[in-house]
């Protein structure tokens, strides 16, 4: 997948946006941009090939909705297994069957399956991949970003783009290059992982529990192997310390009461779990998303999901600005919308871990109280479920805006037989109006589709490409709707155009990539 250019050529795949990191976040973002017609290059320092050594196994409802808006959810649902209860620790499980979503469950599916689907989509959309390409430096000015890279043969190269997005993980080279700190700390050290065969099949799809000194998690790969993650309070050793199967068995027995006869490990490793967040997700023309912007404990399975939702928030904004349909200031909303969500996920995942590992009397009492509260208090339970699944997050709205503005929009039925998230495919806004209100996309048909409610509802609702309400009115007229469309999608007569910066950028010296 590596392209080759001369030292002074400019190529379409090197203009527009450079995404660094070919994990789930980078793949979704790059695919969105390419589908919108933005030239995009995805740099990845690893060799081409998706590893099956996944850490993420849970796909939550809000992420499934975003994948649905890209035509991938049904395919992935067929490959995974559904679970309508998420167990956080002994006696505390979240009931997902009443979620206000098409996906009233979580999907148990290894991360590599998500990456495979997103990579295929990105390739089909025209993303240019450059594997074995490592970012070694980055500079920017008011018009472009220059990225210094080292190619597969060790040679230096320079790439330029209008914008760069770092989705390159915990040790992000992009974050380091723009001087962003990554404050936080290691929460759990010496977590062990293994892929094993089991002599005894667990009774539940996801097996998880914690006691005062140990935690264990077991999930199926779908190929006969199971991923086991474990931690023991008394085993605090460096990540470099070798792991053996007996250690993993012992931790599993402590946490789960038995080790299920695990054998024939095909892979074992040790890592530590951090809680960190970059203060700024945007520095000039450079953005951070996914683990490059925030890392959390594995509790609740929120890490990959949060990154994918970062990408869904950023991609349409970059496309709108580069196409000339939105002012550059729109990109600032990525920080105001996603940074608070990342902070909230840090709090919720960290809280789950601390309660799961409770040992002192007052923390055990707090866990017991929370378990009891979630069992009876519907508003509290709904809030916790909304946070863990991503369904409950909303974005800031201007003062005086309609109450729906900034809220996630459910997958409502439309008059033409489509669902909303089917209508969102292609990265367009969707305007939903009453049946007797006729608004044609006209010159906006490249970025807007229109539909009617299937009921007698009179509210006009403009839904952003990421499924959140951009604007709404309970008493709309054509002039009001036109004003809202102009604000959100640009003037009707605006013709898509790349910014001067995007047209200028290219490869100064490509070094064989």
JSON list of N, CA, C and O in Angstrom, two decimals, residues 52 82 115 125 151 170 210 242 273 275 312 367 372 444 475:
[
{"chain": "A", "resi": 52, "resn": "UNK", "atom": "N", "xyz": [-4.00, -9.50, 15.74]},
{"chain": "A", "resi": 52, "resn": "UNK", "atom": "CA", "xyz": [-5.15, -10.03, 16.48]},
{"chain": "A", "resi": 52, "resn": "UNK", "atom": "C", "xyz": [-4.92, -9.96, 17.99]},
{"chain": "A", "resi": 52, "resn": "UNK", "atom": "O", "xyz": [-5.69, -10.52, 18.76]},
{"chain": "A", "resi": 82, "resn": "UNK", "atom": "N", "xyz": [-23.80, -10.44, 21.17]},
{"chain": "A", "resi": 82, "resn": "UNK", "atom": "CA", "xyz": [-24.48, -9.38, 21.90]},
{"chain": "A", "resi": 82, "resn": "UNK", "atom": "C", "xyz": [-24.62, -9.73, 23.37]},
{"chain": "A", "resi": 82, "resn": "UNK", "atom": "O", "xyz": [-24.81, -10.88, 23.73]},
{"chain": "A", "resi": 115, "resn": "UNK", "atom": "N", "xyz": [-10.98, -2.91, 13.18]},
{"chain": "A", "resi": 115, "resn": "UNK", "atom": "CA", "xyz": [-9.92, -2.35, 12.33]},
{"chain": "A", "resi": 115, "resn": "UNK", "atom": "C", "xyz": [-9.99, -2.90, 10.91]},
{"chain": "A", "resi": 115, "resn": "UNK", "atom": "O", "xyz": [-9.78, -2.16, 9.93]},
{"chain": "A", "resi": 125, "resn": "UNK", "atom": "N", "xyz": [-12.27, 4.07, -0.12]},
{"chain": "A", "resi": 125, "resn": "UNK", "atom": "CA", "xyz": [-12.51, 5.51, -0.24]},
{"chain": "A", "resi": 125, "resn": "UNK", "atom": "C", "xyz": [-11.32, 6.26, -0.85]},
{"chain": "A", "resi": 125, "resn": "UNK", "atom": "O", "xyz": [-11.45, 7.43, -1.21]},
{"chain": "A", "resi": 151, "resn": "UNK", "atom": "N", "xyz": [11.31, 6.69, 6.52]},
{"chain": "A", "resi": 151, "resn": "UNK", "atom": "CA", "xyz": [10.67, 5.65, 5.75]},
{"chain": "A", "resi": 151, "resn": "UNK", "atom": "C", "xyz": [11.19, 4.26, 6.04]},
{"chain": "A", "resi": 151, "resn": "UNK", "atom": "O", "xyz": [12.07, 4.06, 6.89]},
{"chain": "A", "resi": 170, "resn": "UNK", "atom": "N", "xyz": [-0.70, 6.19, 23.05]},
{"chain": "A", "resi": 170, "resn": "UNK", "atom": "CA", "xyz": [-0.17, 6.65, 24.33]},
{"chain": "A", "resi": 170, "resn": "UNK", "atom": "C", "xyz": [1.16, 7.38, 24.17]},
{"chain": "A", "resi": 170, "resn": "UNK", "atom": "O", "xyz": [1.39, 8.41, 24.79]},
{"chain": "A", "resi": 210, "resn": "UNK", "atom": "N", "xyz": [-13.70, -8.79, 40.55]},
{"chain": "A", "resi": 210, "resn": "UNK", "atom": "CA", "xyz": [-12.58, -8.26, 41.32]},
{"chain": "A", "resi": 210, "resn": "UNK", "atom": "C", "xyz": [-12.81, -8.56, 42.78]},
{"chain": "A", "resi": 210, "resn": "UNK", "atom": "O", "xyz": [-13.94, -8.51, 43.28]},
{"chain": "A", "resi": 242, "resn": "UNK", "atom": "N", "xyz": [9.11, -11.06, 32.65]},
{"chain": "A", "resi": 242, "resn": "UNK", "atom": "CA", "xyz": [8.44, -12.13, 31.90]},
{"chain": "A", "resi": 242, "resn": "UNK", "atom": "C", "xyz": [7.15, -12.59, 32.57]},
{"chain": "A", "resi": 242, "resn": "UNK", "atom": "O", "xyz": [7.00, -12.51, 33.79]},
{"chain": "A", "resi": 273, "resn": "UNK", "atom": "N", "xyz": [-1.57, 0.40, 33.26]},
{"chain": "A", "resi": 273, "resn": "UNK", "atom": "CA", "xyz": [-2.72, 1.18, 32.82]},
{"chain": "A", "resi": 273, "resn": "UNK", "atom": "C", "xyz": [-2.64, 2.59, 33.38]},
{"chain": "A", "resi": 273, "resn": "UNK", "atom": "O", "xyz": [-2.51, 2.79, 34.59]},
{"chain": "A", "resi": 275, "resn": "UNK", "atom": "N", "xyz": [-3.98, 6.80, 33.51]},
{"chain": "A", "resi": 275, "resn": "UNK", "atom": "CA", "xyz": [-5.05, 7.80, 33.34]},
{"chain": "A", "resi": 275, "resn": "UNK", "atom": "C", "xyz": [-4.36, 9.12, 32.98]},
{"chain": "A", "resi": 275, "resn": "UNK", "atom": "O", "xyz": [-3.70, 9.73, 33.80]},
{"chain": "A", "resi": 312, "resn": "UNK", "atom": "N", "xyz": [-15.36, 10.68, 14.82]},
{"chain": "A", "resi": 312, "resn": "UNK", "atom": "CA", "xyz": [-16.63, 11.05, 14.22]},
{"chain": "A", "resi": 312, "resn": "UNK", "atom": "C", "xyz": [-16.94, 12.53, 14.41]},
{"chain": "A", "resi": 312, "resn": "UNK", "atom": "O", "xyz": [-17.56, 13.16, 13.55]},
{"chain": "A", "resi": 367, "resn": "UNK", "atom": "N", "xyz": [-18.89, 0.95, 47.61]},
{"chain": "A", "resi": 367, "resn": "UNK", "atom": "CA", "xyz": [-19.27, 0.06, 46.53]},
{"chain": "A", "resi": 367, "resn": "UNK", "atom": "C", "xyz": [-20.63, -0.58, 46.80]},
{"chain": "A", "resi": 367, "resn": "UNK", "atom": "O", "xyz": [-21.47, -0.68, 45.91]},
{"chain": "A", "resi": 372, "resn": "UNK", "atom": "N", "xyz": [-26.41, -0.83, 45.51]},
{"chain": "A", "resi": 372, "resn": "UNK", "atom": "CA", "xyz": [-27.81, -0.73, 45.93]},
{"chain": "A", "resi": 372, "resn": "UNK", "atom": "C", "xyz": [-28.52, 0.41, 45.22]},
{"chain": "A", "resi": 372, "resn": "UNK", "atom": "O", "xyz": [-29.67, 0.27, 44.79]},
{"chain": "A", "resi": 444, "resn": "UNK", "atom": "N", "xyz": [-26.90, 22.47, -2.13]},
{"chain": "A", "resi": 444, "resn": "UNK", "atom": "CA", "xyz": [-26.28, 21.84, -0.97]},
{"chain": "A", "resi": 444, "resn": "UNK", "atom": "C", "xyz": [-26.37, 20.31, -1.02]},
{"chain": "A", "resi": 444, "resn": "UNK", "atom": "O", "xyz": [-26.09, 19.64, -0.02]},
{"chain": "A", "resi": 475, "resn": "UNK", "atom": "N", "xyz": [-41.33, 26.08, 15.71]},
{"chain": "A", "resi": 475, "resn": "UNK", "atom": "CA", "xyz": [-42.21, 26.91, 14.87]},
{"chain": "A", "resi": 475, "resn": "UNK", "atom": "C", "xyz": [-41.40, 27.47, 13.70]},
{"chain": "A", "resi": 475, "resn": "UNK", "atom": "O", "xyz": [-41.19, 28.68, 13.59]}
]
